[in-house]
mmCIF file of C-alpha atoms and ligand atoms in Angstrom:
data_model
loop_
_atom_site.group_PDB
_atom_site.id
_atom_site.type_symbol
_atom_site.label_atom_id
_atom_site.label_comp_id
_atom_site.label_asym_id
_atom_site.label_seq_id
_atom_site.Cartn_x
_atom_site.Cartn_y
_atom_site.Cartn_z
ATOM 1 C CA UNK A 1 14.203 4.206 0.853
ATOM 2 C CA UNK A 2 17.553 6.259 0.899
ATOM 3 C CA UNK A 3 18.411 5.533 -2.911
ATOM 4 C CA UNK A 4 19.854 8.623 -5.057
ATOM 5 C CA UNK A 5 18.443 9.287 -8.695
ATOM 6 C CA UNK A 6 22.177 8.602 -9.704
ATOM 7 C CA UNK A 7 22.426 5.002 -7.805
ATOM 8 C CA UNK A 8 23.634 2.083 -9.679
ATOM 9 C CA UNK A 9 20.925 -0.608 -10.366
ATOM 10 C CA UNK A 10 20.781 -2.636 -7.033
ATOM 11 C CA UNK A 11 21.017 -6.344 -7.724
ATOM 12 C CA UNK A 12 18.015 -7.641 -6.037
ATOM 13 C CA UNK A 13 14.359 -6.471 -7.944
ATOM 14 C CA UNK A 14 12.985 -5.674 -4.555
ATOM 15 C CA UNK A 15 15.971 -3.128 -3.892
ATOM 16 C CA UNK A 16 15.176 -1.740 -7.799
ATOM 17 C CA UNK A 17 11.461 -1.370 -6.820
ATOM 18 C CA UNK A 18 12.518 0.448 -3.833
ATOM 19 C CA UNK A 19 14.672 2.961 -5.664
ATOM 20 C CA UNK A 20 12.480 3.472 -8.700
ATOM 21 C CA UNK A 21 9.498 4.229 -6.565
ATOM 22 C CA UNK A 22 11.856 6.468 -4.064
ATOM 23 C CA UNK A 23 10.978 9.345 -4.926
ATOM 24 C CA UNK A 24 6.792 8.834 -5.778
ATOM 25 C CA UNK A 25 6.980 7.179 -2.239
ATOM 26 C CA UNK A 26 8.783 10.539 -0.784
ATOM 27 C CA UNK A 27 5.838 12.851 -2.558
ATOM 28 C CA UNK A 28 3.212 10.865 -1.704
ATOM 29 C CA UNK A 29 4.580 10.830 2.250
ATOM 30 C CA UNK A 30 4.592 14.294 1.688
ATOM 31 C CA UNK A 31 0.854 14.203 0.614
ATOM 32 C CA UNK A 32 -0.253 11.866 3.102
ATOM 33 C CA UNK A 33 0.976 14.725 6.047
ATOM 34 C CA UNK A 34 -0.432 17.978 3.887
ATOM 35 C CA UNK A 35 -3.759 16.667 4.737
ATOM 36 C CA UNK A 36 -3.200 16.229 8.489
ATOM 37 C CA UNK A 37 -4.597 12.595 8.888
ATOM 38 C CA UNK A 38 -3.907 12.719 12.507
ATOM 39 C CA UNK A 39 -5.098 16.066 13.649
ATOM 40 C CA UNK A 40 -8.315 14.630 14.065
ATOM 41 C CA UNK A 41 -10.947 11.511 13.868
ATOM 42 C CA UNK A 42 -12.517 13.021 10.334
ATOM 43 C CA UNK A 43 -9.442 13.851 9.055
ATOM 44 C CA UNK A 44 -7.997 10.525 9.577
ATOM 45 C CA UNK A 45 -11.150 8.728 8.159
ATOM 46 C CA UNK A 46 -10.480 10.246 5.272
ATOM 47 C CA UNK A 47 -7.691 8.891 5.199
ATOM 48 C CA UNK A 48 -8.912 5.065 5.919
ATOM 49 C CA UNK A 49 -11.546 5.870 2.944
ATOM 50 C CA UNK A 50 -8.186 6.108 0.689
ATOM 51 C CA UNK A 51 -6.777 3.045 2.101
ATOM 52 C CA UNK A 52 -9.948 1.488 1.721
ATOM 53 C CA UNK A 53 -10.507 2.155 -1.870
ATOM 54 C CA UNK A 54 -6.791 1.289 -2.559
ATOM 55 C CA UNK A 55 -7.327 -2.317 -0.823
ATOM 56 C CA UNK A 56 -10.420 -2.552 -2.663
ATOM 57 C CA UNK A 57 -8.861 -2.470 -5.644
ATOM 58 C CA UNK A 58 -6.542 -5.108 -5.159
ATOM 59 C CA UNK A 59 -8.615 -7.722 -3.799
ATOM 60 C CA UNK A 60 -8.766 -9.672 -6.978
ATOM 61 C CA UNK A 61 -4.780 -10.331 -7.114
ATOM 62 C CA UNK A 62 -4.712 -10.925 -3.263
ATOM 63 C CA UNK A 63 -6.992 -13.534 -4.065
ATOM 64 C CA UNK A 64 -5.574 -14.833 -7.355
ATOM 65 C CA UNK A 65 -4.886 -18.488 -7.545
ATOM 66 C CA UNK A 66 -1.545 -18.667 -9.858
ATOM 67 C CA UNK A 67 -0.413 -15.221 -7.221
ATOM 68 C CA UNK A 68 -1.109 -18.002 -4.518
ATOM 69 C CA UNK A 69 0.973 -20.488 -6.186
ATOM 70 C CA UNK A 70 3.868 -18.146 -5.690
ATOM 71 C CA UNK A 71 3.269 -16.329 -2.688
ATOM 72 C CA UNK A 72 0.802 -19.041 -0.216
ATOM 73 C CA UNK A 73 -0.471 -16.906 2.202
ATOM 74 C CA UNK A 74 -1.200 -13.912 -0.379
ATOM 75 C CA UNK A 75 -5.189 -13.950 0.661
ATOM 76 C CA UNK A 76 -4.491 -13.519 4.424
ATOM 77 C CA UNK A 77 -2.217 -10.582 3.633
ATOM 78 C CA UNK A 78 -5.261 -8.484 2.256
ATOM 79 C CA UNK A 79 -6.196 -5.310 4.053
ATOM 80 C CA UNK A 80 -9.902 -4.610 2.189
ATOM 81 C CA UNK A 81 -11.885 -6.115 5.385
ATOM 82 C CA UNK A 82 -9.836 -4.530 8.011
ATOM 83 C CA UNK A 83 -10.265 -0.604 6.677
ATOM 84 C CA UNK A 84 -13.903 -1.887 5.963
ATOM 85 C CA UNK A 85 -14.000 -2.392 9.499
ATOM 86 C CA UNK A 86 -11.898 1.334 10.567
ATOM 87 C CA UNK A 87 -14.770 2.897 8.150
ATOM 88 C CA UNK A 88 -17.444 1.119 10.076
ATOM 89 C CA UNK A 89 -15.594 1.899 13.753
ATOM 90 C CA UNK A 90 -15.061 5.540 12.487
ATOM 91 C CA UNK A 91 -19.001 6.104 10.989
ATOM 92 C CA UNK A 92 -17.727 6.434 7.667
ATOM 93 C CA UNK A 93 -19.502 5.253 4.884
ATOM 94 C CA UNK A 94 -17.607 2.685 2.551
ATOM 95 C CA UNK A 95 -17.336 4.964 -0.930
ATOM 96 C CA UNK A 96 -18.412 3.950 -4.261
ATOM 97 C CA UNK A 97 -15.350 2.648 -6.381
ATOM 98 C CA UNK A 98 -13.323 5.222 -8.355
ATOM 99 C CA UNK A 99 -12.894 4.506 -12.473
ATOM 100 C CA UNK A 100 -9.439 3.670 -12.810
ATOM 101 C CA UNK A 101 -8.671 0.773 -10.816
ATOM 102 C CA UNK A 102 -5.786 -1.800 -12.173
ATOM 103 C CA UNK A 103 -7.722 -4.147 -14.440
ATOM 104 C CA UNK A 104 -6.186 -7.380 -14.981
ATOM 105 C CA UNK A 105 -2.696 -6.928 -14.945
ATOM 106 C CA UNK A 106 0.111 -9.404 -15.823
ATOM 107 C CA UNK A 107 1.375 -11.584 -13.588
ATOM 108 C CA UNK A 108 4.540 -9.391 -13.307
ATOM 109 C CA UNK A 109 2.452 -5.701 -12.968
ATOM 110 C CA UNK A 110 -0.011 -7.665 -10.240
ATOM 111 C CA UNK A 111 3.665 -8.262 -8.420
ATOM 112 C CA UNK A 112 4.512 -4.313 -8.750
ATOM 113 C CA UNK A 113 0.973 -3.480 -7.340
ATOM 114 C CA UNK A 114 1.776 -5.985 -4.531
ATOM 115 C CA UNK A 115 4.653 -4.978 -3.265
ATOM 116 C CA UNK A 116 3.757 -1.326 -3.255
ATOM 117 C CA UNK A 117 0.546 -2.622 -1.045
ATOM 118 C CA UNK A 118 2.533 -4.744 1.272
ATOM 119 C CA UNK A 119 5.554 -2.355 1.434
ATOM 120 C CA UNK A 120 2.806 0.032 2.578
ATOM 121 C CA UNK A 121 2.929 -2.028 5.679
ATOM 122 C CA UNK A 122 6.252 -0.910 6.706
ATOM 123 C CA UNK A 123 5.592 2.531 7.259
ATOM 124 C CA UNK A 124 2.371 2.078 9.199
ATOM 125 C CA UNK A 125 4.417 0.922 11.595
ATOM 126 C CA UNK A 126 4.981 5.007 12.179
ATOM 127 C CA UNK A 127 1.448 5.747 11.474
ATOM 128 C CA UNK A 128 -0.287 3.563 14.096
ATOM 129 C CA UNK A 129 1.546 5.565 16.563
ATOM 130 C CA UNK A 130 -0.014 8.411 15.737
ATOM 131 C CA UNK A 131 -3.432 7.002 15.194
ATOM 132 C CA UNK A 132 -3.250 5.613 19.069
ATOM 133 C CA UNK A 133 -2.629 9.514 20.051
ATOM 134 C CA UNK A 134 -6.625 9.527 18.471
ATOM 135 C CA UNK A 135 -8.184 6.692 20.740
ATOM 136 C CA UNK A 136 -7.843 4.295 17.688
ATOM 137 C CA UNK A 137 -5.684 0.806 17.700
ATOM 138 C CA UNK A 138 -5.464 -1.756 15.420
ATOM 139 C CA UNK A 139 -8.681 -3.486 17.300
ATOM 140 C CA UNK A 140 -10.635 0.011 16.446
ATOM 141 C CA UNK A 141 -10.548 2.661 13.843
ATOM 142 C CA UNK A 142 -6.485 1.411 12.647
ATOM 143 C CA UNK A 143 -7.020 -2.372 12.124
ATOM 144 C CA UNK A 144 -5.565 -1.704 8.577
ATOM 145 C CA UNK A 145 -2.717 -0.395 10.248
ATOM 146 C CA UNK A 146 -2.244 -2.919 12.529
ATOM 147 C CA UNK A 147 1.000 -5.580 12.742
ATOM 148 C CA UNK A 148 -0.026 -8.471 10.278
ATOM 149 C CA UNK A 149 0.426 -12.025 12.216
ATOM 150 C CA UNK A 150 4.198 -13.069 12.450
ATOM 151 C CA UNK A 151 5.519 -9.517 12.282
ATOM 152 C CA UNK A 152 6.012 -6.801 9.960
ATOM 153 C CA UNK A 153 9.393 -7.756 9.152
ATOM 154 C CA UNK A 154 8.885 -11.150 8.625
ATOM 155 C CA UNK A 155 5.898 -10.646 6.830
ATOM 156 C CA UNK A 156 8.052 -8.166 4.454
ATOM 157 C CA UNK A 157 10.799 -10.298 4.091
ATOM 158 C CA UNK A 158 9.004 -12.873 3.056
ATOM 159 C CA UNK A 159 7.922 -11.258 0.147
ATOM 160 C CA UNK A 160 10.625 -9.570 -1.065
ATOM 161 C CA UNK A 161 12.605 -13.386 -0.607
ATOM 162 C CA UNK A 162 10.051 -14.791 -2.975
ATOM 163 C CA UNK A 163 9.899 -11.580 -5.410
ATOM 164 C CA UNK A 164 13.610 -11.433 -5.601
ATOM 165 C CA UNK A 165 13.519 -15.275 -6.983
ATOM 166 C CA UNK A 166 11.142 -15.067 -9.243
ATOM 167 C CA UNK A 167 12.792 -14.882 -13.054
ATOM 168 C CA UNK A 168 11.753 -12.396 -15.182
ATOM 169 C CA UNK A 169 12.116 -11.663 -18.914
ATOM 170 C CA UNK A 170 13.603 -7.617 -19.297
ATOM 171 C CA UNK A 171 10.317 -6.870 -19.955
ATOM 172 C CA UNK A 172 8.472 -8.007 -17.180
ATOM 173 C CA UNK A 173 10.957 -6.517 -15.160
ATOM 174 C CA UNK A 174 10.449 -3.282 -16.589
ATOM 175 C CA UNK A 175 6.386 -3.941 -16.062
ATOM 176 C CA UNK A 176 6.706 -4.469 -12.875
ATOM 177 C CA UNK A 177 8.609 -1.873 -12.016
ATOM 178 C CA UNK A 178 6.035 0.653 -14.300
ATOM 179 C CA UNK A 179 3.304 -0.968 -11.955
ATOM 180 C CA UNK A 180 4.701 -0.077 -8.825
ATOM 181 C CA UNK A 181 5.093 3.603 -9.702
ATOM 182 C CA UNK A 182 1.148 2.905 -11.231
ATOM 183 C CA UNK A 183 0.478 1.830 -7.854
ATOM 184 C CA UNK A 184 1.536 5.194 -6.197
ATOM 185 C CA UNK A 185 -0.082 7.470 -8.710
ATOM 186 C CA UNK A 186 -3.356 5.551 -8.010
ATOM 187 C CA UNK A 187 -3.065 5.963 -4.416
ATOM 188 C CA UNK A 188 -2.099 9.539 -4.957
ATOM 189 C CA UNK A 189 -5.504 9.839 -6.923
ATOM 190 C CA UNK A 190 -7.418 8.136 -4.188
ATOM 191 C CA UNK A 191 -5.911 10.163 -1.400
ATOM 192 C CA UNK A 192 -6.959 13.412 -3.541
ATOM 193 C CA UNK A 193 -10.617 12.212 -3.927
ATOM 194 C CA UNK A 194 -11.052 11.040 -0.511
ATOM 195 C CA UNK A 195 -10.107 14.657 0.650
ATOM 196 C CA UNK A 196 -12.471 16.245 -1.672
ATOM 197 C CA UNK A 197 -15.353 14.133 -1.335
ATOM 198 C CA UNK A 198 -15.415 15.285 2.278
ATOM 199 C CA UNK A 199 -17.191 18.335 2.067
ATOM 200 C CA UNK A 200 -16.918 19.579 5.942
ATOM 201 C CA UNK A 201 -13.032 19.242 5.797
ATOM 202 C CA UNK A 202 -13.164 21.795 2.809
HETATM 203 C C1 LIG P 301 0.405 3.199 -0.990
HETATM 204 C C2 LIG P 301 1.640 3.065 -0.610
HETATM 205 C C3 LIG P 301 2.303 3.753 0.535
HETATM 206 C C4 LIG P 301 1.860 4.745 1.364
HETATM 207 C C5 LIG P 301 0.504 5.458 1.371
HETATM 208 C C6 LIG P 301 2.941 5.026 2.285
HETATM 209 C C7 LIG P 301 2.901 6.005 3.263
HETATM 210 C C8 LIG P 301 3.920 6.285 4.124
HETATM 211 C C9 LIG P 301 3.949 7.401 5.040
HETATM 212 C C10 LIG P 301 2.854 8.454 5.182
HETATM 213 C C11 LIG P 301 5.112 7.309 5.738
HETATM 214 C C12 LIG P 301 5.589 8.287 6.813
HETATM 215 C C13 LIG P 301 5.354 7.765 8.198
HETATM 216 C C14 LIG P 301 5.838 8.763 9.246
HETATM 217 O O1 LIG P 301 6.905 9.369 9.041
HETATM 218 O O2 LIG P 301 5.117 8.964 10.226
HETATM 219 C C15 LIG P 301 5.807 6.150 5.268
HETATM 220 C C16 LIG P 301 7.007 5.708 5.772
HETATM 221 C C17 LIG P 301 7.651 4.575 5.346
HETATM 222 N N1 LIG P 301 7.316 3.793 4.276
HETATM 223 FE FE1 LIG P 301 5.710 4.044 3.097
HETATM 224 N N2 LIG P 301 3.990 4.193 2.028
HETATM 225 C C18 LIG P 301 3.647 3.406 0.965
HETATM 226 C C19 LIG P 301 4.431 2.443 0.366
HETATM 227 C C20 LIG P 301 5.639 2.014 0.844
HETATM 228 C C21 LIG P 301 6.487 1.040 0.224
HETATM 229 C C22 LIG P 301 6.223 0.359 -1.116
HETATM 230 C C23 LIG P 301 7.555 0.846 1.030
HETATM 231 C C24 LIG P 301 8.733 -0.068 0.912
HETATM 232 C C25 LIG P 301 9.062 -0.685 -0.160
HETATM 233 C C26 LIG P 301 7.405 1.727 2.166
HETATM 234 C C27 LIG P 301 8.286 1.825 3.210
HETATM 235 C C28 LIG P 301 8.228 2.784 4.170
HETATM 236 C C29 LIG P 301 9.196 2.889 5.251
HETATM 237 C C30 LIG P 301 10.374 1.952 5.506
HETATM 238 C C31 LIG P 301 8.819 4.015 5.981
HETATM 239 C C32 LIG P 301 9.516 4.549 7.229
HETATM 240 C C33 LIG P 301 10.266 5.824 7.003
HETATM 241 C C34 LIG P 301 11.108 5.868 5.770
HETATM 242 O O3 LIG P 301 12.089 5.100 5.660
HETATM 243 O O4 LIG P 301 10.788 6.676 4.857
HETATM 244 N N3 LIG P 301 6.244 2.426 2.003
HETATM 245 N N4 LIG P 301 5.078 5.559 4.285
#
């Protein structure tokens, strides 16, 4: 995540995806700490209700069968159950949906959604530390957080392997890459809502 605005266009899509979604990813980082998620338990489910609504969003391509045909183990790699679960562990309700949610994208936007969601994976790698210095762990409270089966890096590299060989026309290159910055305006939305529908953080 250390491209420059200037950078030539990276060869692999992944590494594009990365830099075009460099700097969104740097402001929503920013975001993500403004609201002080690990200060304590009610901030931090706050922050799960975000996650939540962003997972729940994505169910339907996590679970889509021609996805599944490209990337097998797609369904296993959804997070909507486990923050279900962190809401539950953290007495949080589970929120009503938010308008706005990706509605049947292309096969190349689902892609840009996806790897924003499973890219997301990297850098909880950070955040479960800090949710452990709350009494949570990825058995209670930070499941969502927790490292998927086989590894985080596998897991990731995996992915990107398969995304990178995937041939696309210039412009479902160019959706997919508008669908991953998509993807981090919604969560940016999300984040903002589940702070503000949380009356006795105001
Ligand atoms: C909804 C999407 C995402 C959210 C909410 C998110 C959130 C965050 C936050 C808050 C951090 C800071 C952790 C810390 O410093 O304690 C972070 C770090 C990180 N994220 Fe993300 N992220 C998202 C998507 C992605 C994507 C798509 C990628 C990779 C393609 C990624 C890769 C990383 C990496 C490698 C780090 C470690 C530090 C760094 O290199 O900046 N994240 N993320």
């Amino acid at each position: 995540m250390t491209a420059s605005p200037t950078a030539e266009r990276p060869s692999l899509r992944s590494q594009r995806l990365n830099q075009v979604t460099h700097a969104p990813h740097s402001k929503l980082d920013a975001l993500v700490k403004a609201h002080a998620p690990f200060e304590t338990q009610a901030n931090f489910a706050r922050f799960v209700v975000a996650q939540y609504l962003f997972q729940s969003e994505l169910v339907a391509l996590y679970n889509d069968a021609e996805l599944i045909k490209i990337i097998p183990d797609l369904a296993d790699r959804c997070r909507a159950d486990a923050a279900k679960l962190d809401l539950a562990d953290l007495d949080t309700e589970v929120p009503a949906p938010v308008a706005g949610a990706v509605n049947n994208p292309t096969q190349a936007e689902a892609l840009g959604w996806l790897f924003v969601s499973e890219g997301s994976k990297l850098g909880a790698a950070f955040l479960i530390k800090r949710a452990v210095g709350l009494g949570l762990s990825e058995t209670f409270g930070a499941r969502h957080l927790g490292e998927p089966a086989g590894g985080r890096a596998d897991g990731w590299k995996r992915f990107t392997r398969t995304l990178d060989g995937l041939e696309f026309s210039a412009e479902e290159e160019a959706a997919a890459e508008k669908a991953a910055v998509d993807a981090f305006v919604r969560f940016t939305v999300l984040l903002e809502q589940a702070y503000a529908s949380a009356p006795e953080l105001a």
